[in-house]
Amino acid sequence: VHLRLLGSQRNIGGELFFGEASARDLAREFGTPLYVFDASDFRGKCREFLAAAPGSHISYASKANSSLAVLSLALEEGLDVDCASLGELEAALRVGFRPEQITLHGNNKSDEELRRAADIGLGRVVLDHLSEIGKLADLARGMRVMLRLAPGVDPETHEAISTGQEDTKFGFNIADGSAESAYREVMKRSSLRLIGYHCHVGSQLMNSHAHQAALHRVADFAVRMGSPVEEICAGGGLGVRYVAADQPESIATHCEAVRRGVEGAFRAAGTAVPRLGFEPGRALVGEAGTTLYKVGVRKQVGGRVYLSVDGGMADNPRPQLYGATYTAINASRMDEPHGAVFRVSGRHCETDTLISEAFLPSTTDEGDLIAIQTTGAYNFAMASNYNRYPRPAMVMVGDGTPYLAVERETLSDLFARERVRSKATP
Ligand SMILES: Cc1ncc(COP(=O)(O)O)c(C=O)c1O
């Protein structure tokens, strides 16, 4: 099986390197499991996006990886940011994003989130349901808002990351008239300024067909409502390469397809074409991430060989959540053919299969270092402490000397916020 190296990954003498940094040295210095994040790959993707969509409003969808180090790189690269909670919002502010660069999302925003958005004057609040229109209007003065629309398009992806269909908890349904009611509600409120419409059809999409179909419906709706539209946001959704079969279209092709979709729809209606917005998450960070694990156990069970690594569902719940697939590399035996099939499992008290059929050298054994590619999106961000495992460290490579961006949690971190009732003294 041919190894597909991503970003700055290299094979030097049979060992995996990220630029000049060897996986073995990183594992020795920072321990395993270890999230390795390739800043140069991320910066390159940000620049590709900016170049492919000149004049567009590009916000990094911070939910994909909201570590402060990654957010600060996004800021340096000139992106704005999309946040979906107070925590993500505070993370963005902490690294220096100005409030006007921030978009707030959420299908059930708390009063605290709305108040904070109004107090600091966020760039955009994307409205998702009727009652928050009134709530925000009472708090805000001149707040720029967008309506999140559910355009009724089914993307071809996993159900848990499909969001653009009619039957969804997100946004205002165009077909059943909810979107029009929301539009009328917003227009009644002088403290809100409707700048445009938003849709996000789904995630890990290999092409822009669903985006184009959705944007046509959004544009039709915008034209029907009549008020001039400043911005149309296409959300995120562009996919990345997890396994060889994943062949997502390029960032340039994606941006061009979305631009043509919006332009076509507005031109056909004879109205001015609004500014385009994008909220890429996975496409920017996914391939920049690699997780290093150590094999602890090699076990033959019938015809199958299990490799149990020192991480699993707590640092990467995606295989269990979405049936997500990944590619593994034996980081110290890269010159050996990766042709034998193994099941890579985690160490949690569940059947936490990380890769059901991983192709690795037949000699792969206990003590080997395994690199799982494309873990930059929705891994760190979704990590838990299941089984009381401290969360892994994240090391940043490709930005000068590797540095520890997130410290490994300690056992005392795990208990820092817990109390037991003190026993009455006799
Ligand atoms: C509103 C919105 N924008 C952007 C994104 C980012 O999506 P992706 O990581 O697929 O680019 C999401 C993902 O859930 C989202 O809900």
XYZ file of C-alpha atoms and ligand atoms in Angstrom:
442
model
C 0.000 0.000 0.000
C 1.423 3.342 -1.059
C 1.924 5.778 1.828
C 0.379 9.157 1.183
C 2.377 11.713 3.149
C 0.542 14.896 4.026
C 1.824 18.401 4.752
C 5.408 18.349 5.944
C 5.456 14.589 6.646
C 8.570 12.912 5.258
C 10.212 9.519 5.230
C 13.839 9.869 6.255
C 15.638 6.556 6.509
C 12.391 4.725 7.242
C 11.340 7.117 9.992
C 8.513 9.620 9.973
C 9.533 13.254 10.163
C 7.508 16.458 10.218
C 9.906 18.759 8.412
C 13.040 18.499 10.515
C 11.365 16.975 13.576
C 11.365 13.203 13.950
C 8.222 11.548 15.254
C 10.356 9.423 17.540
C 12.003 12.458 19.155
C 8.659 14.210 19.574
C 7.181 11.120 21.235
C 10.189 10.810 23.506
C 10.098 14.462 24.520
C 6.355 15.036 24.809
C 4.988 11.524 25.405
C 2.156 9.652 23.690
C -0.605 9.865 22.673
C 0.489 13.127 21.130
C -1.358 15.483 18.814
C 1.162 16.864 16.320
C -0.038 19.962 14.513
C 1.736 21.127 11.370
C 1.563 24.920 11.350
C 3.035 25.162 7.858
C 0.292 22.962 6.395
C -2.377 25.030 8.157
C -0.859 28.328 7.034
C -0.653 26.999 3.476
C -4.354 26.057 3.483
C -5.352 29.467 4.903
C -3.386 31.171 2.127
C -4.940 28.883 -0.503
C -8.396 29.864 0.720
C -7.603 33.578 0.771
C -6.138 33.382 -2.742
C -9.032 31.300 -4.099
C -11.743 33.643 -2.831
C -10.399 37.186 -3.070
C -12.704 39.747 -1.520
C -14.670 37.083 0.336
C -15.179 37.015 4.074
C -13.323 33.955 5.351
C -13.819 32.850 8.930
C -12.041 29.878 10.441
C -14.662 27.585 12.019
C -12.996 27.306 15.397
C -15.075 24.315 16.509
C -12.771 22.142 14.377
C -9.781 22.924 16.611
C -10.073 25.783 19.061
C -6.648 25.464 20.667
C -5.231 28.921 21.282
C -2.156 28.116 19.188
C -4.249 27.240 16.130
C -6.518 30.253 16.629
C -3.532 32.564 16.823
C -2.181 31.139 13.556
C -5.564 31.801 11.915
C -5.414 35.377 13.172
C -1.878 35.824 11.859
C -2.962 34.508 8.463
C -5.641 37.168 8.227
C -8.754 35.068 8.729
C -11.775 36.007 10.774
C -13.307 33.442 13.096
C -16.599 31.626 13.614
C -17.500 30.580 17.160
C -20.325 28.385 18.365
C -20.201 28.933 22.124
C -19.087 31.350 24.804
C -15.970 29.244 25.315
C -14.975 29.439 21.662
C -15.749 33.155 21.696
C -13.514 33.734 24.724
C -10.758 31.670 23.099
C -10.895 33.882 20.014
C -10.795 37.076 22.098
C -7.937 35.692 24.175
C -5.651 35.300 21.149
C -6.474 38.797 19.926
C -9.340 38.581 17.461
C -11.236 41.869 17.515
C -14.975 41.500 18.239
C -15.865 42.674 14.736
C -13.918 39.710 13.300
C -16.066 37.213 15.169
C -19.275 35.473 14.095
C -21.418 33.793 16.749
C -23.404 30.683 15.872
C -25.549 28.353 17.919
C -28.948 26.720 17.684
C -29.662 27.403 21.363
C -27.566 30.366 22.408
C -27.688 31.157 26.105
C -28.744 34.558 27.431
C -25.154 34.964 28.573
C -23.861 34.345 25.049
C -26.294 36.826 23.515
C -25.485 39.424 26.167
C -21.746 39.040 25.627
C -22.202 39.302 21.842
C -24.210 42.508 22.248
C -21.920 44.024 24.897
C -18.725 43.693 22.907
C -20.309 44.305 19.507
C -19.553 41.124 17.587
C -19.195 41.319 13.832
C -22.087 38.971 13.182
C -24.627 36.960 15.094
C -26.217 34.226 13.017
C -29.819 33.881 14.106
C -31.159 30.373 14.303
C -34.689 30.515 15.716
C -37.523 32.945 16.342
C -37.298 33.631 20.055
C -33.663 34.696 19.930
C -34.546 37.492 17.522
C -36.484 39.346 20.198
C -33.974 38.495 22.916
C -31.038 39.812 20.940
C -32.972 42.852 19.737
C -33.598 43.847 23.361
C -29.887 43.625 24.202
C -28.275 45.035 21.078
C -27.820 48.338 19.337
C -27.142 48.132 15.603
C -26.085 44.464 15.781
C -25.212 42.953 12.424
C -27.150 39.705 12.032
C -27.599 36.986 9.464
C -30.360 34.421 9.208
C -29.270 30.820 9.104
C -31.392 29.138 6.475
C -32.201 25.453 6.085
C -32.338 25.246 2.319
C -33.665 21.677 2.097
C -30.671 20.063 0.436
C -29.435 16.628 1.454
C -25.662 16.439 1.321
C -24.041 13.063 0.751
C -22.334 12.597 4.087
C -22.904 11.042 7.497
C -26.253 11.880 9.115
C -24.580 13.409 12.188
C -22.798 15.990 10.026
C -25.707 16.685 7.629
C -27.262 20.024 8.422
C -28.734 21.503 5.247
C -31.729 19.214 4.839
C -35.292 20.303 5.654
C -35.618 18.126 8.742
C -32.899 19.712 10.863
C -32.621 21.479 14.183
C -30.549 24.200 12.537
C -31.817 27.444 11.097
C -35.012 28.614 9.461
C -36.690 26.338 6.976
C -37.261 28.059 3.643
C -39.922 25.639 2.393
C -42.315 25.877 5.353
C -42.283 29.669 5.590
C -40.216 29.912 8.801
C -37.457 31.785 7.027
C -39.895 34.385 5.757
C -41.399 34.857 9.242
C -37.904 35.299 10.654
C -37.100 37.865 8.003
C -40.226 39.859 8.928
C -39.398 39.645 12.635
C -35.865 40.942 12.115
C -37.034 43.778 9.869
C -39.333 44.990 12.658
C -36.386 45.436 15.036
C -34.470 48.648 14.661
C -31.653 47.391 16.897
C -30.807 44.607 14.432
C -29.297 45.077 11.005
C -29.862 42.171 8.639
C -26.732 41.893 6.502
C -27.453 38.605 4.794
C -28.060 34.884 4.901
C -26.125 31.865 5.966
C -26.302 28.157 5.254
C -24.084 25.231 6.151
C -25.129 22.079 4.354
C -22.874 19.478 5.936
C -19.309 18.426 6.484
C -16.638 16.221 4.875
C -18.124 16.833 1.412
C -16.021 15.783 -1.582
C -17.547 18.304 -3.997
C -19.650 21.462 -3.946
C -22.867 20.112 -5.490
C -24.848 20.447 -2.265
C -23.412 23.922 -1.645
C -24.429 25.042 -5.123
C -27.941 23.647 -4.836
C -28.351 25.220 -1.404
C -27.006 28.604 -2.441
C -29.435 28.759 -5.352
C -32.298 28.335 -2.910
C -30.791 30.854 -0.514
C -30.326 33.356 -3.332
C -33.898 32.808 -4.563
C -35.101 33.464 -1.035
C -32.952 36.594 -0.681
C -34.252 37.985 -3.948
C -37.843 37.190 -2.980
C -37.466 39.060 0.352
C -36.272 42.072 -1.580
C -33.959 43.943 0.802
C -30.437 44.425 -0.494
C -28.098 41.684 0.680
C -24.568 42.474 1.768
C -23.323 38.941 2.356
C -24.179 35.329 1.651
C -22.269 32.773 3.707
C -21.754 29.283 2.344
C -20.642 27.811 5.705
C -17.939 25.153 5.760
C -18.031 21.574 4.630
C -15.163 20.915 2.251
C -13.699 17.493 2.992
C -10.184 16.226 3.606
C -8.180 13.058 2.916
C -8.643 10.457 5.642
C -8.197 7.381 3.435
C -7.074 6.836 -0.153
C -10.666 6.854 -1.413
C -11.195 10.415 -0.163
C -10.534 12.716 -3.102
C -12.006 16.079 -2.125
C -11.985 18.797 -4.725
C -9.326 21.446 -4.205
C -9.914 24.591 -2.183
C -9.667 26.588 -5.432
C -12.295 24.430 -7.181
C -14.572 24.624 -4.158
C -14.373 28.410 -3.863
C -14.886 28.842 -7.586
C -17.920 26.525 -7.618
C -19.523 28.334 -4.703
C -18.793 31.733 -6.242
C -20.345 30.663 -9.549
C -23.403 29.298 -7.728
C -24.077 32.566 -5.933
C -23.228 34.809 -8.871
C -25.412 32.815 -11.219
C -28.389 32.964 -8.910
C -28.162 36.704 -8.218
C -27.354 37.645 -11.816
C -30.318 35.605 -13.030
C -32.509 37.601 -10.671
C -31.021 40.831 -11.999
C -29.756 41.992 -8.606
C -26.333 42.900 -7.279
C -24.125 39.979 -6.291
C -23.377 40.093 -2.539
C -20.062 39.454 -0.873
C -19.423 35.784 -0.305
C -18.617 34.250 3.066
C -16.904 30.939 3.883
C -16.440 29.153 7.207
C -13.955 26.373 6.592
C -12.984 24.232 9.557
C -11.929 20.712 8.659
C -10.420 21.731 5.299
C -7.953 24.019 7.085
C -6.926 21.917 10.074
C -7.781 18.298 9.264
C -4.667 17.242 7.381
C -2.409 19.404 9.554
C -2.975 17.027 12.463
C -1.382 13.645 13.142
C -1.715 11.631 16.341
C 1.229 9.575 17.557
C 0.447 6.488 19.620
C 2.562 3.720 21.049
C 1.489 0.118 20.444
C 1.092 -1.567 23.815
C -0.365 -4.912 22.798
C -0.277 -7.087 19.705
C -2.817 -9.859 19.983
C -3.880 -12.526 17.501
C -7.570 -13.435 17.757
C -8.595 -16.031 15.210
C -7.669 -14.615 11.838
C -7.342 -11.060 13.091
C -4.436 -9.213 14.659
C -5.291 -6.451 17.116
C -2.893 -3.641 17.904
C -3.927 -1.767 21.035
C -2.524 1.730 21.247
C -2.220 4.045 24.257
C -5.133 6.293 23.297
C -8.480 5.837 21.587
C -11.996 7.146 21.921
C -11.114 9.798 24.510
C -8.680 11.560 22.170
C -10.571 10.657 18.978
C -14.274 9.807 19.286
C -14.940 10.184 15.545
C -14.739 6.510 14.579
C -17.469 5.730 17.109
C -19.527 8.854 16.440
C -19.483 8.777 12.660
C -17.855 5.527 11.622
C -14.962 7.741 10.552
C -12.020 6.028 8.865
C -8.328 6.842 9.090
C -4.944 5.887 7.715
C -2.077 4.705 9.898
C 1.667 4.717 9.304
C 4.236 2.767 11.249
C 6.435 5.747 12.064
C 9.579 3.713 12.571
C 9.197 1.183 9.750
C 8.180 3.387 6.858
C 10.410 1.576 4.389
C 8.649 -1.717 5.010
C 5.596 -2.408 2.839
C 2.401 -1.372 4.595
C 0.466 -4.396 3.361
C -0.649 -6.448 6.365
C -4.085 -5.872 7.836
C -4.446 -5.011 11.519
C -7.271 -3.741 13.659
C -6.053 -0.701 15.578
C -7.888 -0.421 18.887
C -7.767 1.994 21.755
C -7.352 1.275 25.444
C -10.746 2.344 26.717
C -13.380 0.104 28.252
C -15.402 0.013 25.057
C -14.787 -1.574 21.715
C -13.053 1.580 20.647
C -11.773 0.567 17.252
C -9.747 3.425 15.804
C -9.149 1.754 12.427
C -10.989 -1.403 11.535
C -8.592 -2.378 8.737
C -5.261 -0.617 8.961
C -2.518 -1.500 6.493
C 0.812 -1.664 8.291
C 4.053 -3.636 8.016
C 3.530 -7.267 9.035
C 6.357 -6.822 11.563
C 4.463 -4.095 13.472
C 4.793 -4.927 17.135
C 4.573 -3.790 20.731
C 6.601 -0.644 21.345
C 6.222 0.654 17.783
C 5.126 4.183 17.146
C 1.964 4.498 15.052
C 0.980 7.751 13.365
C -2.676 8.244 12.517
C -3.025 10.907 9.845
C -5.594 13.671 9.415
C -6.544 14.115 13.062
C -6.325 17.921 13.151
C -10.089 18.486 13.020
C -12.599 17.464 15.683
C -10.093 15.414 17.723
C -8.524 17.831 20.233
C -11.853 19.683 20.113
C -13.904 16.593 20.961
C -11.516 14.946 23.418
C -12.818 13.714 26.760
C -11.453 12.196 29.946
C -13.297 8.923 29.557
C -11.837 6.274 31.867
C -10.074 9.153 33.639
C -7.362 9.403 31.049
C -5.680 12.796 31.023
C -6.029 14.491 27.641
C -2.975 14.387 25.360
C -0.511 17.171 24.718
C -0.416 19.027 21.404
C 2.912 19.947 19.888
C 3.235 22.506 17.122
C 5.694 21.727 14.324
C 6.509 23.556 11.106
C 6.767 26.946 12.783
C 10.395 26.996 13.931
C 11.433 24.788 16.824
C 8.604 22.452 17.841
C 6.809 23.794 20.893
C 4.255 22.519 23.328
C 0.984 24.209 22.365
C -1.162 22.291 24.844
C 0.292 20.612 27.911
C -0.638 17.056 28.665
C -3.218 16.942 31.458
C -2.070 15.522 34.750
C -3.883 13.274 37.187
C -4.345 16.231 39.522
C -5.972 18.227 36.681
C -8.561 15.460 36.543
C -9.660 16.035 40.124
C -9.110 19.782 40.429
C -12.802 20.683 40.321
C -14.250 17.838 42.353
C -15.320 17.652 45.989
C -16.573 14.907 48.254
C -18.725 15.631 51.250
C -16.442 15.992 54.250
C -17.081 13.433 56.991
C -18.478 14.774 60.224
C -15.722 14.776 62.841
C -16.602 12.596 65.863
C -22.188 26.891 10.895
C -20.983 26.088 10.596
N -19.988 26.653 9.893
C -18.856 25.962 9.618
C -18.676 24.668 10.042
C -17.387 23.974 9.726
O -17.561 22.859 8.945
P -16.346 22.090 8.331
O -15.441 21.700 9.433
O -16.957 20.932 7.659
O -15.674 23.004 7.343
C -19.689 24.035 10.765
C -19.522 22.641 11.215
O -20.257 22.058 11.929
C -20.878 24.772 11.058
O -21.869 24.211 11.754
